Coordinates of C-alpha atoms and ligand atoms in Angstrom, one line a residue:
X1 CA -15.4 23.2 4.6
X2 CA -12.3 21.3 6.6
X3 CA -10.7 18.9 4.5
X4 CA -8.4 16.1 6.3
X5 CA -4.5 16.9 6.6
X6 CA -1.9 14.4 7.0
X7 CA -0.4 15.3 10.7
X8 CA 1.5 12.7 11.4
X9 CA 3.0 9.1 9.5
X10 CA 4.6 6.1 11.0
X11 CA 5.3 2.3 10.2
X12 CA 5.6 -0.8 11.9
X13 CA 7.8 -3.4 10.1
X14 CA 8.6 -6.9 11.1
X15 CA 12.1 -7.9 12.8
X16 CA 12.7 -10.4 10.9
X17 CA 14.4 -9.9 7.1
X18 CA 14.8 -12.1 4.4
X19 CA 17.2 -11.1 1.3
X20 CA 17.2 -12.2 -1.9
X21 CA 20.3 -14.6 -0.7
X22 CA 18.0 -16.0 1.4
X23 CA 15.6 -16.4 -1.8
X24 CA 18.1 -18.2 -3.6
X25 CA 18.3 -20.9 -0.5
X26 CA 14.6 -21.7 -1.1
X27 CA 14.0 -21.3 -5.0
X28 CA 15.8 -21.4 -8.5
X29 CA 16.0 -17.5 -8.3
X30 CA 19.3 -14.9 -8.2
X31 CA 20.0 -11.7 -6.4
X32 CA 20.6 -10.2 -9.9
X33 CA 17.2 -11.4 -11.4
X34 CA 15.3 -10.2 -8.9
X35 CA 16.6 -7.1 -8.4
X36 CA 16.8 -6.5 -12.3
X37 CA 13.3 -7.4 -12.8
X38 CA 11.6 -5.8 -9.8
X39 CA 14.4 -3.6 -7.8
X40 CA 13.7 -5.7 -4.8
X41 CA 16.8 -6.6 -2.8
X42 CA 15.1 -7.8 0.8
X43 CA 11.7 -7.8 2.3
X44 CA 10.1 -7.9 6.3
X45 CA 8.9 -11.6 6.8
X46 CA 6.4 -11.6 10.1
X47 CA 6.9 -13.9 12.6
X48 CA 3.8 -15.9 14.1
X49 CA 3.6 -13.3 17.1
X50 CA 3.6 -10.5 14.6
X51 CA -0.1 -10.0 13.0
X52 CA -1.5 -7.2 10.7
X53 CA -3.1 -5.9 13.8
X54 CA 0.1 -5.5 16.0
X55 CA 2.5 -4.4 13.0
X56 CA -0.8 -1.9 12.3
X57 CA -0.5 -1.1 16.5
X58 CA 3.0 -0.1 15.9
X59 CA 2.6 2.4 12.5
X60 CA -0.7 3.8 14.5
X61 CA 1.6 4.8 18.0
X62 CA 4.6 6.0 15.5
X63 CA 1.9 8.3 13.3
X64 CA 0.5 9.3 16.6
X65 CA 3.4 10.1 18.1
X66 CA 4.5 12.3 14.8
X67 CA 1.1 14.3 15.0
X68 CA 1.6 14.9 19.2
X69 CA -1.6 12.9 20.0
X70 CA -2.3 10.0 22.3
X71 CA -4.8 7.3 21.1
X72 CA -7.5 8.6 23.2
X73 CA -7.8 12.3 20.9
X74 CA -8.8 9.9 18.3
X75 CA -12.9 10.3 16.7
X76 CA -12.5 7.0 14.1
X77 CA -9.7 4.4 12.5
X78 CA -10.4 3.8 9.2
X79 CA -7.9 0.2 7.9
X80 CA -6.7 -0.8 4.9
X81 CA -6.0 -4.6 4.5
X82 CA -6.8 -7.6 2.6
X83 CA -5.0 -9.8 5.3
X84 CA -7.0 -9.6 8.7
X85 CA -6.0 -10.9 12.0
X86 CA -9.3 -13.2 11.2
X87 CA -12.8 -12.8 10.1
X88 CA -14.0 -10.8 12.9
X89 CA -14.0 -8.6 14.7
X90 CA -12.7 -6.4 11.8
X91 CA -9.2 -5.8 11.7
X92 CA -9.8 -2.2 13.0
X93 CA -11.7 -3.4 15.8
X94 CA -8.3 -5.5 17.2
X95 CA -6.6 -2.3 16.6
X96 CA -8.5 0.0 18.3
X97 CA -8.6 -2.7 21.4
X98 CA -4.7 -2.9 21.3
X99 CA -4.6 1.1 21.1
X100 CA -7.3 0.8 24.3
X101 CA -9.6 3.2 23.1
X102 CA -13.1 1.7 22.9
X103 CA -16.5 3.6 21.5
X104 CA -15.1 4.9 18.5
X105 CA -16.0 3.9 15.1
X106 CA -13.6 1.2 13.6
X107 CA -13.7 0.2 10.4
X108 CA -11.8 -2.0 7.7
X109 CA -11.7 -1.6 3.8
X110 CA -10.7 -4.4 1.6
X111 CA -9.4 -3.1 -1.9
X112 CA -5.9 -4.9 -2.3
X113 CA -3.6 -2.6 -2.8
X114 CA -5.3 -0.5 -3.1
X115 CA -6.6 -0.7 0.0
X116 CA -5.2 2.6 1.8
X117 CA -6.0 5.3 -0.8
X118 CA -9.9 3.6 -0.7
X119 CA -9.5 4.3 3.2
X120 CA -7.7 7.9 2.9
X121 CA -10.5 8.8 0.8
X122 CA -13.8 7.5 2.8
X123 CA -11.6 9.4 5.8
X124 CA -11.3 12.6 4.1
X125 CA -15.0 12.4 3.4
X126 CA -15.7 11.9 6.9
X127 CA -13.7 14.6 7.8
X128 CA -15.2 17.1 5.0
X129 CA -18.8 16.1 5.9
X130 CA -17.6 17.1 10.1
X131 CA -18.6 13.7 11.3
X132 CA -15.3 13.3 12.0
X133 CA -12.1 15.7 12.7
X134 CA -9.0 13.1 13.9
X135 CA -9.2 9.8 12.3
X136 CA -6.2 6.8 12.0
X137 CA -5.5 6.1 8.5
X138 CA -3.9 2.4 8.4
X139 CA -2.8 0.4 5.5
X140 CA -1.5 -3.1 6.8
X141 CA -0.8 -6.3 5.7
X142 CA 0.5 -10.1 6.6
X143 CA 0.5 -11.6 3.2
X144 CA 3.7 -14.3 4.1
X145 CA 1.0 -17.0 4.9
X146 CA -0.9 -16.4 1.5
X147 CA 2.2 -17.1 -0.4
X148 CA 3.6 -19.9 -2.2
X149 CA 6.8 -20.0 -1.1
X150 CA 7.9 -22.8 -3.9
X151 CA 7.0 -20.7 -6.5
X152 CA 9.8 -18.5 -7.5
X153 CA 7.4 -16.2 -9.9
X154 CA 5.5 -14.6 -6.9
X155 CA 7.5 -15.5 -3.4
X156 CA 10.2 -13.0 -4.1
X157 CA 7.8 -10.1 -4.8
X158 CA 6.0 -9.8 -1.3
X159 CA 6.5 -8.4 2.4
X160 CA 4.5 -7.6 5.2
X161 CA 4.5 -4.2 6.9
X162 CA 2.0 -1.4 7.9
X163 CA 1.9 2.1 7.7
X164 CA -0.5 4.4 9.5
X165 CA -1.6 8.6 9.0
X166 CA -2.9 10.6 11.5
X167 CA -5.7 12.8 9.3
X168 CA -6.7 15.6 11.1
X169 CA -9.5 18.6 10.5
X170 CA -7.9 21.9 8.9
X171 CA -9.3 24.3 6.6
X172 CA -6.2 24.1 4.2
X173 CA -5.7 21.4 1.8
X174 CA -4.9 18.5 3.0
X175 CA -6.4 16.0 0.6
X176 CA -7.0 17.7 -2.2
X177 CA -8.6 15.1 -4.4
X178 CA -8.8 11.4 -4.3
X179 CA -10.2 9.1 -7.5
X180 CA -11.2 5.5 -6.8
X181 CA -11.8 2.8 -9.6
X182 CA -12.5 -1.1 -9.9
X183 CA -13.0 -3.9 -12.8
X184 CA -13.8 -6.6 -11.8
X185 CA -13.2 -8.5 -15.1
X186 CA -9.7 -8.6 -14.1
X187 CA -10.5 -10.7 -11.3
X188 CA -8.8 -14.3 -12.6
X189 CA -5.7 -12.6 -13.3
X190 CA -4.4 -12.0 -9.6
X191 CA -6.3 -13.7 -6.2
X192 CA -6.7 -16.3 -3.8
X193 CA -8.2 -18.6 -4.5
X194 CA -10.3 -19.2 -1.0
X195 CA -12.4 -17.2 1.4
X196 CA -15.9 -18.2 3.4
X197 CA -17.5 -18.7 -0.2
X198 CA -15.5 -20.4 -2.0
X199 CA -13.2 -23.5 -0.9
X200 CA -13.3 -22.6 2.5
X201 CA -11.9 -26.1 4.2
X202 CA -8.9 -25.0 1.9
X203 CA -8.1 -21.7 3.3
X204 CA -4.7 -22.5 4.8
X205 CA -3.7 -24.5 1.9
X206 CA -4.6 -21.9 -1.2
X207 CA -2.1 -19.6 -2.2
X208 CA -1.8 -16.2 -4.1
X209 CA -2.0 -17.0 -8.2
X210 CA -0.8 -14.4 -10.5
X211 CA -0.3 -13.8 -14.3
X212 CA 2.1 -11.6 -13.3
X213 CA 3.1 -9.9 -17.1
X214 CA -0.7 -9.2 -17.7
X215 CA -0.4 -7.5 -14.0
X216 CA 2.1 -5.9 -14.8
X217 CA 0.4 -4.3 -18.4
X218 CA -2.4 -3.1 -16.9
X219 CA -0.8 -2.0 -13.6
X220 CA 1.4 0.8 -15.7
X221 CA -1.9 1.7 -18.1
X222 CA -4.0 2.1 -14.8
X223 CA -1.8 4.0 -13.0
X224 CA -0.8 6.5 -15.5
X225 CA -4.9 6.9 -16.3
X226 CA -5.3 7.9 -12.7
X227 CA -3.1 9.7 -12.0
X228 CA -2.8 12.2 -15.3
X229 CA -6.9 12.4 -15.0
X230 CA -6.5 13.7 -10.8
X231 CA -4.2 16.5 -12.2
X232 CA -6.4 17.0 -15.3
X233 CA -9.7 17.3 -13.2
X234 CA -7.7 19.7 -10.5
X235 CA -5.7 22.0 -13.2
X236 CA -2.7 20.7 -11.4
X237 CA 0.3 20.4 -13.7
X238 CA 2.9 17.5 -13.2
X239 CA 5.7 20.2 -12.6
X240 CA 3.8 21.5 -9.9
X241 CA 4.0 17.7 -8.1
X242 CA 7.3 17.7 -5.1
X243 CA 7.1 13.7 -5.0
X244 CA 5.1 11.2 -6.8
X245 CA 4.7 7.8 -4.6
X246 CA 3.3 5.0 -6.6
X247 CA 2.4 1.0 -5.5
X248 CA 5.3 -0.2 -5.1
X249 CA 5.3 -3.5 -6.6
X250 CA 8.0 -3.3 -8.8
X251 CA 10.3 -0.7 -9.4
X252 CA 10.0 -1.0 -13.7
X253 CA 6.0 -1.0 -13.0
X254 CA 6.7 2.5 -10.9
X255 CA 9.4 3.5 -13.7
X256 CA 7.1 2.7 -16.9
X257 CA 4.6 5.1 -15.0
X258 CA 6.5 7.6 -14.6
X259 CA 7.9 7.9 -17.9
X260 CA 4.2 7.9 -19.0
X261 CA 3.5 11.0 -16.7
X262 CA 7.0 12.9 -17.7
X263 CA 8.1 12.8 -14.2
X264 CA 11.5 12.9 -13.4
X265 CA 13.1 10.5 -11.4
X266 CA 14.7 12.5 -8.3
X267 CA 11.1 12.9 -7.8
X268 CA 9.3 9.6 -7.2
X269 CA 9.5 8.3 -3.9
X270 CA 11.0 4.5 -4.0
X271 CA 10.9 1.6 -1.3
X272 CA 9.9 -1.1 -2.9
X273 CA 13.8 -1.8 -2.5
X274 CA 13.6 -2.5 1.1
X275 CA 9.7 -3.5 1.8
X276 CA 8.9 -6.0 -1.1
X277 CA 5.3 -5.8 -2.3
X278 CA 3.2 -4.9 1.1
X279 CA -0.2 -4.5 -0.8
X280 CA -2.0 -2.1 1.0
X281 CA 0.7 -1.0 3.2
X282 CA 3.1 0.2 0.7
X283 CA 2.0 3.9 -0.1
X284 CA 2.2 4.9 3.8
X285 CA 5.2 2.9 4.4
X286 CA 6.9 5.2 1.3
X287 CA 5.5 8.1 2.9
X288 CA 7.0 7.3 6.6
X289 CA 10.0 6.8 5.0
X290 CA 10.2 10.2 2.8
X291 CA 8.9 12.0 5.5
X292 CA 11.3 10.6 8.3
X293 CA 14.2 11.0 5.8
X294 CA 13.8 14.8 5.7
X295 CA 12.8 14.5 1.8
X296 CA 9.1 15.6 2.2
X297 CA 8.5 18.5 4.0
X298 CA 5.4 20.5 5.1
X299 CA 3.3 22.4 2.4
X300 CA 4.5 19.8 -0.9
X301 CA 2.7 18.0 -2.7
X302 CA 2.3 14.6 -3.2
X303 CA 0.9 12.5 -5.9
X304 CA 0.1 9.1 -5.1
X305 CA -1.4 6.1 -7.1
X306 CA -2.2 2.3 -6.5
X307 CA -3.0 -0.9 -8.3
X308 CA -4.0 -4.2 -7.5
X309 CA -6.3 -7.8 -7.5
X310 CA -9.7 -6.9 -8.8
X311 CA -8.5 -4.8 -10.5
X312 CA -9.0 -1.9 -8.6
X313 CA -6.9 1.1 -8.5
X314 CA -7.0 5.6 -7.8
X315 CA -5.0 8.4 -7.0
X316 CA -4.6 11.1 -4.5
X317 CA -3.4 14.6 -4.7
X318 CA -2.0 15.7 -1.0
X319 CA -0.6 18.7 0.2
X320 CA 1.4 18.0 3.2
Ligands
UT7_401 O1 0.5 -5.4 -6.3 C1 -0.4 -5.8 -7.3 C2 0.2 -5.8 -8.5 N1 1.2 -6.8 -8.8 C3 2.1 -6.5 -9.7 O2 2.1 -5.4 -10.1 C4 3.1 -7.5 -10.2 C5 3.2 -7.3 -11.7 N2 4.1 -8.2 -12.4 C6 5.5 -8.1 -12.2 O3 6.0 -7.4 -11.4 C7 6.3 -9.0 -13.1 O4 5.5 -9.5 -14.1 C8 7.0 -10.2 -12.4 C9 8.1 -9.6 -11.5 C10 6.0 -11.0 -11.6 C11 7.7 -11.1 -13.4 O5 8.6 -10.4 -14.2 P1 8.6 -10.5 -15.7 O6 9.8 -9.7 -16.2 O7 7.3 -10.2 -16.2 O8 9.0 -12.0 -15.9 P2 8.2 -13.2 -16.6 O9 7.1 -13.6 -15.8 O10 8.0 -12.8 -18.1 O11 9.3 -14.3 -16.6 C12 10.5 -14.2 -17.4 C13 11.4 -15.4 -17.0 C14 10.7 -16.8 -17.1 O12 11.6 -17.7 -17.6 P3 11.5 -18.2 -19.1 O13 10.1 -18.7 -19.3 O14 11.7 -17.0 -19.9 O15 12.6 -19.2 -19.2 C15 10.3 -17.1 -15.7 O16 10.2 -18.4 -15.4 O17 11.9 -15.3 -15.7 C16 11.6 -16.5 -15.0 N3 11.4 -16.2 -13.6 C17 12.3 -16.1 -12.7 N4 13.7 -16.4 -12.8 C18 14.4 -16.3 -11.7 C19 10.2 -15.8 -13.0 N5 10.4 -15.6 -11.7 C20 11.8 -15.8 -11.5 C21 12.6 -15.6 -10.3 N6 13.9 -15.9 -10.5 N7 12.1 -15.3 -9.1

């Protein structure tokens, strides 16, 4: 049975970046607190021009260029994003029409931040069940406009940014495993507070709310369960792991997990430095980065995990 291999990566970032000087200019915040607490020191702001779909057009040409495809050798995009363009068309949709390949399937997921390893894994499955054998695997999001940026306890922590895999057929591993979960008793501790259903004249005036130390407590307890049940079920052992890429949300979060799993440091690929808090595009945008940095190289494998609002939060175990 093929199984979907990671071919190619890229990302698509906004120009524009905003420090944590520049944080200082608009909140009661430091350089030294925020780095200290989260090990953010700047973020990609987008401008109004720059949408989910067109920094998601950019990661998708970069991945496709990496794998040595054009758009058109694509059979299906699968999206990760919380943050569409608009209601509809799906965000996929405006991607695939910006990529100008129509008649393919083109579908979003909506899982936070999760987002991406939800849509890595309904990929794989496409490609494992051969209804499928090159499919776009984006995780993108704007979240800028969702934020409150008087409110020093969540404006510092996020960034928009997308980052796209090309997931191609092959009858090596590839995605090895991949295990979702969600609780949605969690729900009141990190959303927004708007949407079709609920307070919809006050879309554009609702912003994200967060209790971000009960986040942060269950963010390090999920993440460790995932990820030391994926290697349980798969007899894999954590020495046998090249590069462990985490959420990156904050870097004690990522740390805490780590030390849960034993995992050395040298190991765990870290960009929450440069990217903020991009939701669902922060696992492939750590990816592009290891991977364009020489760090991860063909045949290792990778361990990655994600948490976010619901909760919901998995794991995947990919051999590159
Ligand atoms: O992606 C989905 C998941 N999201 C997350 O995983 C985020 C999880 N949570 C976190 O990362 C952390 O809880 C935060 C970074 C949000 C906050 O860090 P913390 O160490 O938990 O700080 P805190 O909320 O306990 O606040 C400590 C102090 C407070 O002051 P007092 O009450 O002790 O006087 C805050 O008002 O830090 C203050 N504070 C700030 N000070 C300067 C909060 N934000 C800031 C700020 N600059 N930006």
């Amino acid at each position: 049975m093929p199984c979907g291999r990671i071919t190619g990566t890229g990302s698509g970032l906004p120009e524009r970046v905003m420090t944590n000087a520049d944080m200082e200019k608009l909140v009661d915040t430091s350089d030294q607190w925020i780095r200290e607490r989260t090990g953010i020191t700047q973020r990609h702001i987008a401008s109004d021009e720059e949408t989910t779909s067109s920094l998601a057009e950019t990661a998708a040409r970069n991945a496709l260029s990496a794998a040595g495809l054009e758009p058109g050798d694509l059979d299906m995009i699968v999206m990760g994003t919380t943050t569409p363009d608009q209601l509809f068309p799906n965000a996929a949709v405006l991607l695939q029409s910006r990529l100008g390949i129509g008649g393919i399937p083109a579908f979003t997921l909506e899982a936070a931040c999760t987002s991406f390893l939800y849509a890595l894994s309904v990929a794989d499955k496409f490609i494992r069940c051969g209804e499928a054998r090159r499919i776009l695997v984006v995780g993108a999001e704007k979240l800028s406009p969702l934020v409150d940026w008087t409110d020093r306890s969540t404006c510092v922590l996020f960034g928009d940014g997308a980052g796209a895999v090309v997931l191609e057929a092959d009858d090596e591993p590839g995605v090895i495993a991949t295990r979702l979960h969600a609780d949605g008793q969690y729900r009141d501790l990190l959303y927004f507070p708007a949407g079709v259903g609920r307070n919809f004249p006050r879309v554009s005036d609702s912003r994200i709310q967060m209790k971000g130390n009960e986040v942060f407590r269950v963010a390090v307890k999920s993440l460790g369960e995932a990820s030391r049940a994926i290697l349980e079920d798969q007899g894999i052992g954590r020495d046998d792991i090249d590069w462990f890429i985490p959420h990156q949300a904050n870097v004690r979060i990522i740390h805490a997990t780590a030390r849960k799993l034993d995992m050395p440091a040298e190991r765990i690929v870290i960009s929450v430095d440069q990217h903020g808090n991009t939701s669902a595009a922060s696992i492939p945008l750590a990816l592009d980065l290891a991977v364009r940095d020489g760090r991860i190289q063909r045949g290792q494998l990778l361990l990655m995990t994600s948490f976010g609002a619901g909760f919901t939060w998995g794991a995947a175990l990919v051999r590159m």
